[in-house]
Coordinates of C-alpha atoms and ligand atoms in Angstrom, one line a residue:
X403 CA 82.2 116.4 112.5
X404 CA 79.6 114.2 114.4
X405 CA 78.3 111.1 112.6
X406 CA 75.1 112.1 110.9
X407 CA 71.9 110.2 111.8
X408 CA 71.2 109.7 108.1
X409 CA 73.5 110.0 105.2
X410 CA 72.2 109.3 101.7
X411 CA 74.5 109.6 98.7
X412 CA 73.5 109.4 95.0
X413 CA 70.4 107.3 95.7
X414 CA 68.6 106.1 92.6
X415 CA 65.4 104.2 92.8
X416 CA 63.5 103.0 89.7
X417 CA 60.1 101.5 89.5
X418 CA 60.4 99.9 86.1
X419 CA 60.8 102.9 83.7
X420 CA 59.9 105.5 86.3
X421 CA 62.9 107.1 88.1
X422 CA 61.4 107.8 91.6
X423 CA 64.6 109.0 93.2
X424 CA 67.2 110.6 90.9
X425 CA 70.7 110.9 92.5
X426 CA 69.2 112.0 95.7
X427 CA 71.5 113.2 98.5
X428 CA 70.6 114.0 102.1
X429 CA 72.4 114.4 105.4
X430 CA 70.4 114.7 108.7
X431 CA 72.1 115.5 112.0
X432 CA 71.1 114.4 115.5
X433 CA 68.4 116.5 117.1
X434 CA 66.8 117.8 113.9
X435 CA 63.2 117.9 113.0
X436 CA 63.9 117.5 109.3
X437 CA 61.2 118.2 106.8
X438 CA 60.9 116.5 103.4
X439 CA 58.6 118.9 101.5
X440 CA 57.3 118.0 98.1
X441 CA 54.1 117.5 96.1
X442 CA 52.4 114.2 95.5
X443 CA 54.6 111.7 93.8
X444 CA 57.8 113.6 94.5
X445 CA 59.4 110.6 96.2
X446 CA 59.0 111.2 99.9
X447 CA 57.6 107.8 100.8
X448 CA 60.1 106.1 98.5
X449 CA 62.9 107.8 100.3
X450 CA 61.7 106.6 103.7
X451 CA 61.2 103.1 102.4
X452 CA 64.7 103.0 101.0
X453 CA 66.2 104.3 104.3
X454 CA 64.4 101.6 106.2
X455 CA 65.6 99.0 103.7
X456 CA 61.9 98.1 103.0
X457 CA 62.7 98.7 99.3
X458 CA 65.7 97.7 97.3
X459 CA 67.3 100.6 95.3
X460 CA 69.3 100.7 92.1
X461 CA 72.3 102.9 93.1
X462 CA 73.8 104.9 95.9
X463 CA 74.5 104.4 99.6
X464 CA 72.4 104.9 102.8
X465 CA 73.9 105.0 106.3
X466 CA 71.9 105.3 109.5
X467 CA 73.8 106.1 112.7
X468 CA 76.9 105.7 110.6
X469 CA 76.1 102.1 109.5
X470 CA 74.9 100.7 106.3
X471 CA 71.3 99.6 106.6
X472 CA 70.2 96.1 105.6
X473 CA 66.8 94.4 105.8
X474 CA 68.1 92.4 108.9
X475 CA 69.8 95.3 110.7
X476 CA 67.7 94.7 113.8
X477 CA 70.0 96.6 116.2
X478 CA 69.5 99.7 114.0
X479 CA 65.8 99.1 113.5
X480 CA 65.2 98.9 117.3
X481 CA 66.3 102.5 117.5
X482 CA 63.8 103.6 114.8
X483 CA 60.1 104.4 115.0
X484 CA 58.0 104.6 111.9
X485 CA 54.6 106.1 111.4
X486 CA 53.5 105.1 108.0
X487 CA 51.5 107.3 105.6
X488 CA 48.6 104.8 105.5
X489 CA 47.3 104.0 108.9
X490 CA 48.5 100.5 109.8
X491 CA 46.8 99.0 112.8
X492 CA 44.9 95.8 113.6
X493 CA 41.1 96.2 113.5
X494 CA 40.7 93.2 115.8
X495 CA 42.8 94.8 118.6
X496 CA 41.8 97.6 120.9
X497 CA 43.8 100.9 121.2
X498 CA 45.8 99.5 124.1
X499 CA 46.3 96.1 122.5
X500 CA 47.5 97.6 119.2
X501 CA 50.1 99.8 120.9
X502 CA 51.1 96.9 123.1
X503 CA 51.6 94.7 120.1
X504 CA 53.9 97.1 118.2
X505 CA 55.8 98.0 121.3
X506 CA 56.2 94.3 122.0
X507 CA 58.2 93.9 118.8
X508 CA 61.0 95.8 120.5
X509 CA 60.4 95.5 124.3
X510 CA 60.0 92.1 125.8
X511 CA 59.9 93.0 129.5
X512 CA 56.2 93.2 130.4
X513 CA 56.5 95.8 133.2
X514 CA 58.7 98.1 131.1
X515 CA 56.4 97.6 128.1
X516 CA 53.2 98.4 130.2
X517 CA 54.9 101.7 131.3
X518 CA 55.8 102.5 127.6
X519 CA 52.3 101.8 126.4
X520 CA 50.7 103.9 129.1
X521 CA 53.0 106.8 128.3
X522 CA 52.3 106.5 124.6
X523 CA 48.5 106.5 125.2
X524 CA 48.9 109.5 127.4
X525 CA 51.2 111.2 125.0
X526 CA 48.7 111.1 122.1
X527 CA 45.7 111.8 124.3
X528 CA 43.9 108.5 123.9
X529 CA 43.3 107.7 127.6
X530 CA 39.6 107.7 127.2
X531 CA 39.7 105.4 124.2
X532 CA 42.0 102.7 125.4
X533 CA 39.4 100.0 125.1
X534 CA 38.0 101.2 121.7
X535 CA 38.5 99.3 118.5
X536 CA 40.0 101.3 115.6
X537 CA 36.7 101.3 113.6
X538 CA 35.1 103.4 116.4
X539 CA 37.8 106.1 116.2
X540 CA 37.5 109.3 114.2
X541 CA 40.1 110.0 111.5
X542 CA 42.1 112.2 113.8
X543 CA 42.1 109.8 116.7
X544 CA 43.0 106.9 114.4
X545 CA 46.1 108.9 113.2
X546 CA 47.0 109.5 116.8
X547 CA 46.8 105.7 117.5
X548 CA 49.0 105.1 114.4
X549 CA 51.6 107.5 115.9
X550 CA 51.4 105.9 119.4
X551 CA 52.1 102.5 117.8
X552 CA 55.2 103.9 116.0
X553 CA 56.8 105.7 119.0
X554 CA 55.9 103.7 122.1
X555 CA 59.2 101.9 122.3
X556 CA 61.0 105.3 122.6
X557 CA 63.0 105.3 119.4
X558 CA 65.9 107.7 118.8
X559 CA 65.0 108.3 115.2
X560 CA 61.4 108.7 114.1
X561 CA 59.9 108.8 110.6
X562 CA 56.5 110.4 110.3
X563 CA 55.1 110.2 106.8
X564 CA 52.3 112.8 106.3
X565 CA 50.8 112.2 109.8
X566 CA 48.3 115.0 109.5
X567 CA 46.6 114.2 106.3
X568 CA 42.8 114.3 106.7
X569 CA 42.8 115.2 110.4
X570 CA 40.8 117.8 112.2
X571 CA 42.6 121.0 113.3
X572 CA 42.5 119.9 117.0
X573 CA 44.2 116.6 116.3
X574 CA 46.6 118.3 113.8
X575 CA 47.8 120.7 116.5
X576 CA 48.1 117.9 119.0
X577 CA 50.2 115.9 116.6
X578 CA 52.5 118.8 115.7
X579 CA 53.0 119.7 119.4
X580 CA 53.6 116.0 120.1
X581 CA 56.3 115.8 117.4
X582 CA 58.1 118.8 118.9
X583 CA 57.9 117.2 122.4
X584 CA 59.4 114.0 121.1
X585 CA 62.2 116.1 119.7
X586 CA 62.7 117.9 123.0
X587 CA 63.0 114.5 124.6
X588 CA 65.9 113.7 122.3
X589 CA 64.5 112.1 119.2
X590 CA 65.6 113.0 115.7
X591 CA 62.6 113.4 113.5
X592 CA 62.1 113.0 109.7
X593 CA 58.8 114.5 108.8
X594 CA 57.2 114.4 105.3
X595 CA 54.4 116.7 104.2
X596 CA 53.0 118.7 101.4
X597 CA 51.7 121.3 103.8
X598 CA 54.2 124.1 103.8
X599 CA 52.7 125.7 106.8
X600 CA 53.4 122.7 109.0
X601 CA 56.9 122.4 107.8
X602 CA 57.5 126.1 108.5
X603 CA 56.0 125.7 111.9
X604 CA 58.0 122.7 113.2
X605 CA 61.0 121.8 111.1
X606 CA 64.6 122.9 111.8
X607 CA 65.6 122.2 108.2
X608 CA 63.8 121.4 105.1
X609 CA 64.6 119.7 101.8
X610 CA 62.4 120.7 98.9
X611 CA 61.8 117.7 96.7
X612 CA 60.3 117.4 93.2
X613 CA 60.4 114.4 90.8
X614 CA 62.8 112.4 93.0
X615 CA 65.4 115.2 93.3
X616 CA 66.5 117.2 96.3
X617 CA 66.2 120.7 94.8
X618 CA 67.1 122.9 97.8
X619 CA 68.0 122.3 101.4
X620 CA 68.2 124.6 104.4
X621 CA 66.3 126.3 107.2
X622 CA 63.1 128.0 106.2
X623 CA 64.8 131.4 106.3
X624 CA 67.8 130.2 104.2
X625 CA 65.4 128.8 101.6
X626 CA 63.5 132.0 101.4
X627 CA 66.8 133.9 100.9
X628 CA 67.6 131.8 97.9
X629 CA 64.8 133.3 95.8
X630 CA 64.4 136.6 94.1
X631 CA 61.2 137.6 95.8
X632 CA 61.6 139.1 99.2
X633 CA 58.4 141.1 99.7
X634 CA 55.0 141.2 98.2
X635 CA 53.2 144.5 98.6
X636 CA 49.4 144.8 97.9
X637 CA 47.6 148.1 97.9
X638 CA 43.9 148.8 97.2
X639 CA 43.6 151.7 94.8
X640 CA 40.6 152.9 92.8
X641 CA 42.4 154.1 89.7
X642 CA 46.0 154.0 88.6
X643 CA 47.3 155.3 85.3
X644 CA 49.5 153.1 83.1
X645 CA 52.3 155.7 83.3
X646 CA 52.1 155.6 87.1
X647 CA 52.3 151.8 87.1
X648 CA 55.4 152.1 84.9
X649 CA 56.9 154.6 87.3
X650 CA 56.3 152.1 90.1
X651 CA 58.0 149.4 88.1
X652 CA 61.0 151.7 87.9
X653 CA 61.3 152.1 91.7
X654 CA 64.3 150.7 93.5
X655 CA 64.1 146.9 94.3
X656 CA 60.8 146.5 92.4
X657 CA 61.0 143.7 89.7
X658 CA 57.4 143.3 88.9
X659 CA 54.2 145.4 89.4
X660 CA 50.7 144.8 88.2
X661 CA 47.3 146.6 88.6
X662 CA 44.2 144.4 88.5
X663 CA 40.8 144.5 90.1
X664 CA 41.7 147.8 91.9
X665 CA 44.7 146.2 93.5
X666 CA 48.3 147.2 92.9
X667 CA 50.7 144.3 93.5
X668 CA 54.4 145.0 93.7
X669 CA 57.1 142.3 94.0
X670 CA 60.3 143.4 95.5
X671 CA 63.7 141.8 95.6
X672 CA 65.9 142.6 98.5
X673 CA 66.2 146.1 100.0
X674 CA 64.5 147.7 102.9
X675 CA 61.7 150.3 103.2
X676 CA 60.1 149.1 100.0
X677 CA 56.6 149.8 101.3
X678 CA 57.3 153.4 102.3
X679 CA 59.0 154.0 98.9
X680 CA 55.9 152.8 97.0
X681 CA 53.5 154.8 99.3
X682 CA 55.5 158.0 99.1
X683 CA 55.4 157.7 95.3
X684 CA 51.6 157.3 95.4
X685 CA 51.3 160.3 97.7
X686 CA 53.5 162.4 95.4
X687 CA 51.1 161.6 92.6
X688 CA 48.1 162.3 94.9
X689 CA 46.7 158.8 94.3
X690 CA 44.5 157.9 97.2
X691 CA 44.7 154.3 98.4
X692 CA 42.9 152.0 100.8
X693 CA 44.1 148.8 102.5
X694 CA 47.8 148.3 102.4
X695 CA 49.5 145.0 103.1
X696 CA 52.9 143.5 102.8
X697 CA 53.7 139.8 102.9
X698 CA 56.9 137.9 103.1
X699 CA 57.6 134.9 100.8
X700 CA 56.4 131.5 101.8
X701 CA 57.9 128.1 101.0
X702 CA 55.4 127.9 98.2
X703 CA 57.1 130.9 96.6
X704 CA 60.4 129.1 97.0
X705 CA 58.9 126.0 95.3
X706 CA 57.3 128.1 92.6
X707 CA 60.6 129.9 91.8
X708 CA 62.6 126.7 91.7
X709 CA 60.2 124.5 89.8
X710 CA 57.9 126.9 88.0
X711 CA 54.8 125.3 89.5
X712 CA 52.7 125.5 92.7
X713 CA 53.4 123.1 95.6
X714 CA 49.8 122.2 95.7
X715 CA 48.0 120.9 92.7
Ligands
ATP1026 N1 55.2 100.4 94.1 C1 55.3 101.3 93.1 N2 55.3 100.9 91.8 C2 55.4 101.8 90.8 N3 55.5 103.2 91.0 C3 55.5 103.6 92.3 C4 55.4 102.7 93.4 N4 55.4 103.5 94.5 C5 55.5 104.8 94.1 N5 55.6 104.9 92.8 C6 55.8 106.1 92.0 O1 57.0 106.7 92.4 C7 56.8 108.1 92.5 C8 57.2 108.6 93.9 O2 56.2 108.1 94.8 P1 56.1 108.3 96.3 O3 55.0 107.5 96.9 O4 57.5 108.1 96.9 O5 55.8 109.9 96.4 P2 55.4 110.8 97.7 O6 56.2 112.0 97.6 O7 55.4 110.0 98.9 O8 53.9 111.1 97.3 P3 52.6 111.4 98.2 O9 52.7 112.8 98.7 O10 51.4 111.2 97.3 O11 52.6 110.4 99.3 C9 55.4 108.4 92.1 O12 55.5 108.8 90.7 C10 54.7 107.1 92.3 O13 53.6 107.0 91.4
MG1027 MG1 54.0 109.5 100.3

């Protein structure tokens, strides 16, 4: 088996009485875009800070590229790029100077560094803003600068902690495409978010976190297969009798059905042809219906079934 890029075993991190990470386990392989998905306060940033040895932890082990990480593991840190949740750039430096500063922590050769800074500016689409100071940048452009500062030295492992919070859709798409491009160029990515749509869009595997625990791990498709709900059918109907609703509840693979505001909602578990089965029952009863739609479960449904609450507050 290849050496995992990150291996965390039984990690416990307390902030006084609060257990922020509770016997947390994680294994990330080379080439992944790995998503840490969890609501506010679930422990995503704490996990990253422990991996980077920025925080001391109470129990457990962390290995990066097969080696134990310490605060002075500079050879490991050189291969790592970090884009922090809170934008961390110097207001006194321009876009170019900021990226040059952070890149300069790793790359001393001036010509090589200039090339890296130029590529990073180009990569995040800030060419027209290279002489701007951070205060003059919009939220989205500032986020892109934050990313450029974290990746200019071409790290093999990149942490991005909620890089799309409070950015406009254009910057968001640019950032998500950029992450995929970095991955194509060979970087392993750890990406935290509480937006399930983003995680579904770009991540190869996902860990669902809540209260410092890793509740489930797998590809999006695997996670969705773990839950009972496999299809959500909604049908607009003017009137449905209680006995008809009961009959629908008795149909194969149906485990829940409700009728509210002229909408029949049917939850199915497994099986195929669930929608035709429901429709043919309605036709047999001569119930006329309007709009019909069928949805597949989302990662929010997975979160909801595991924790009993919504991913978003
Ligand atoms: N320095 C600290 N001192 C005390 N408690 C902390 C500290 N940092 C984080 N916590 C607590 O630890 C828990 C995990 O926080 P963490 O920031 O890791 O969550 P998160 O998943 O990154 O959340 P968010 O989505 O809001 O960024 C939370 O309950 C938080 O309040
Ligand atoms: Mg966080």
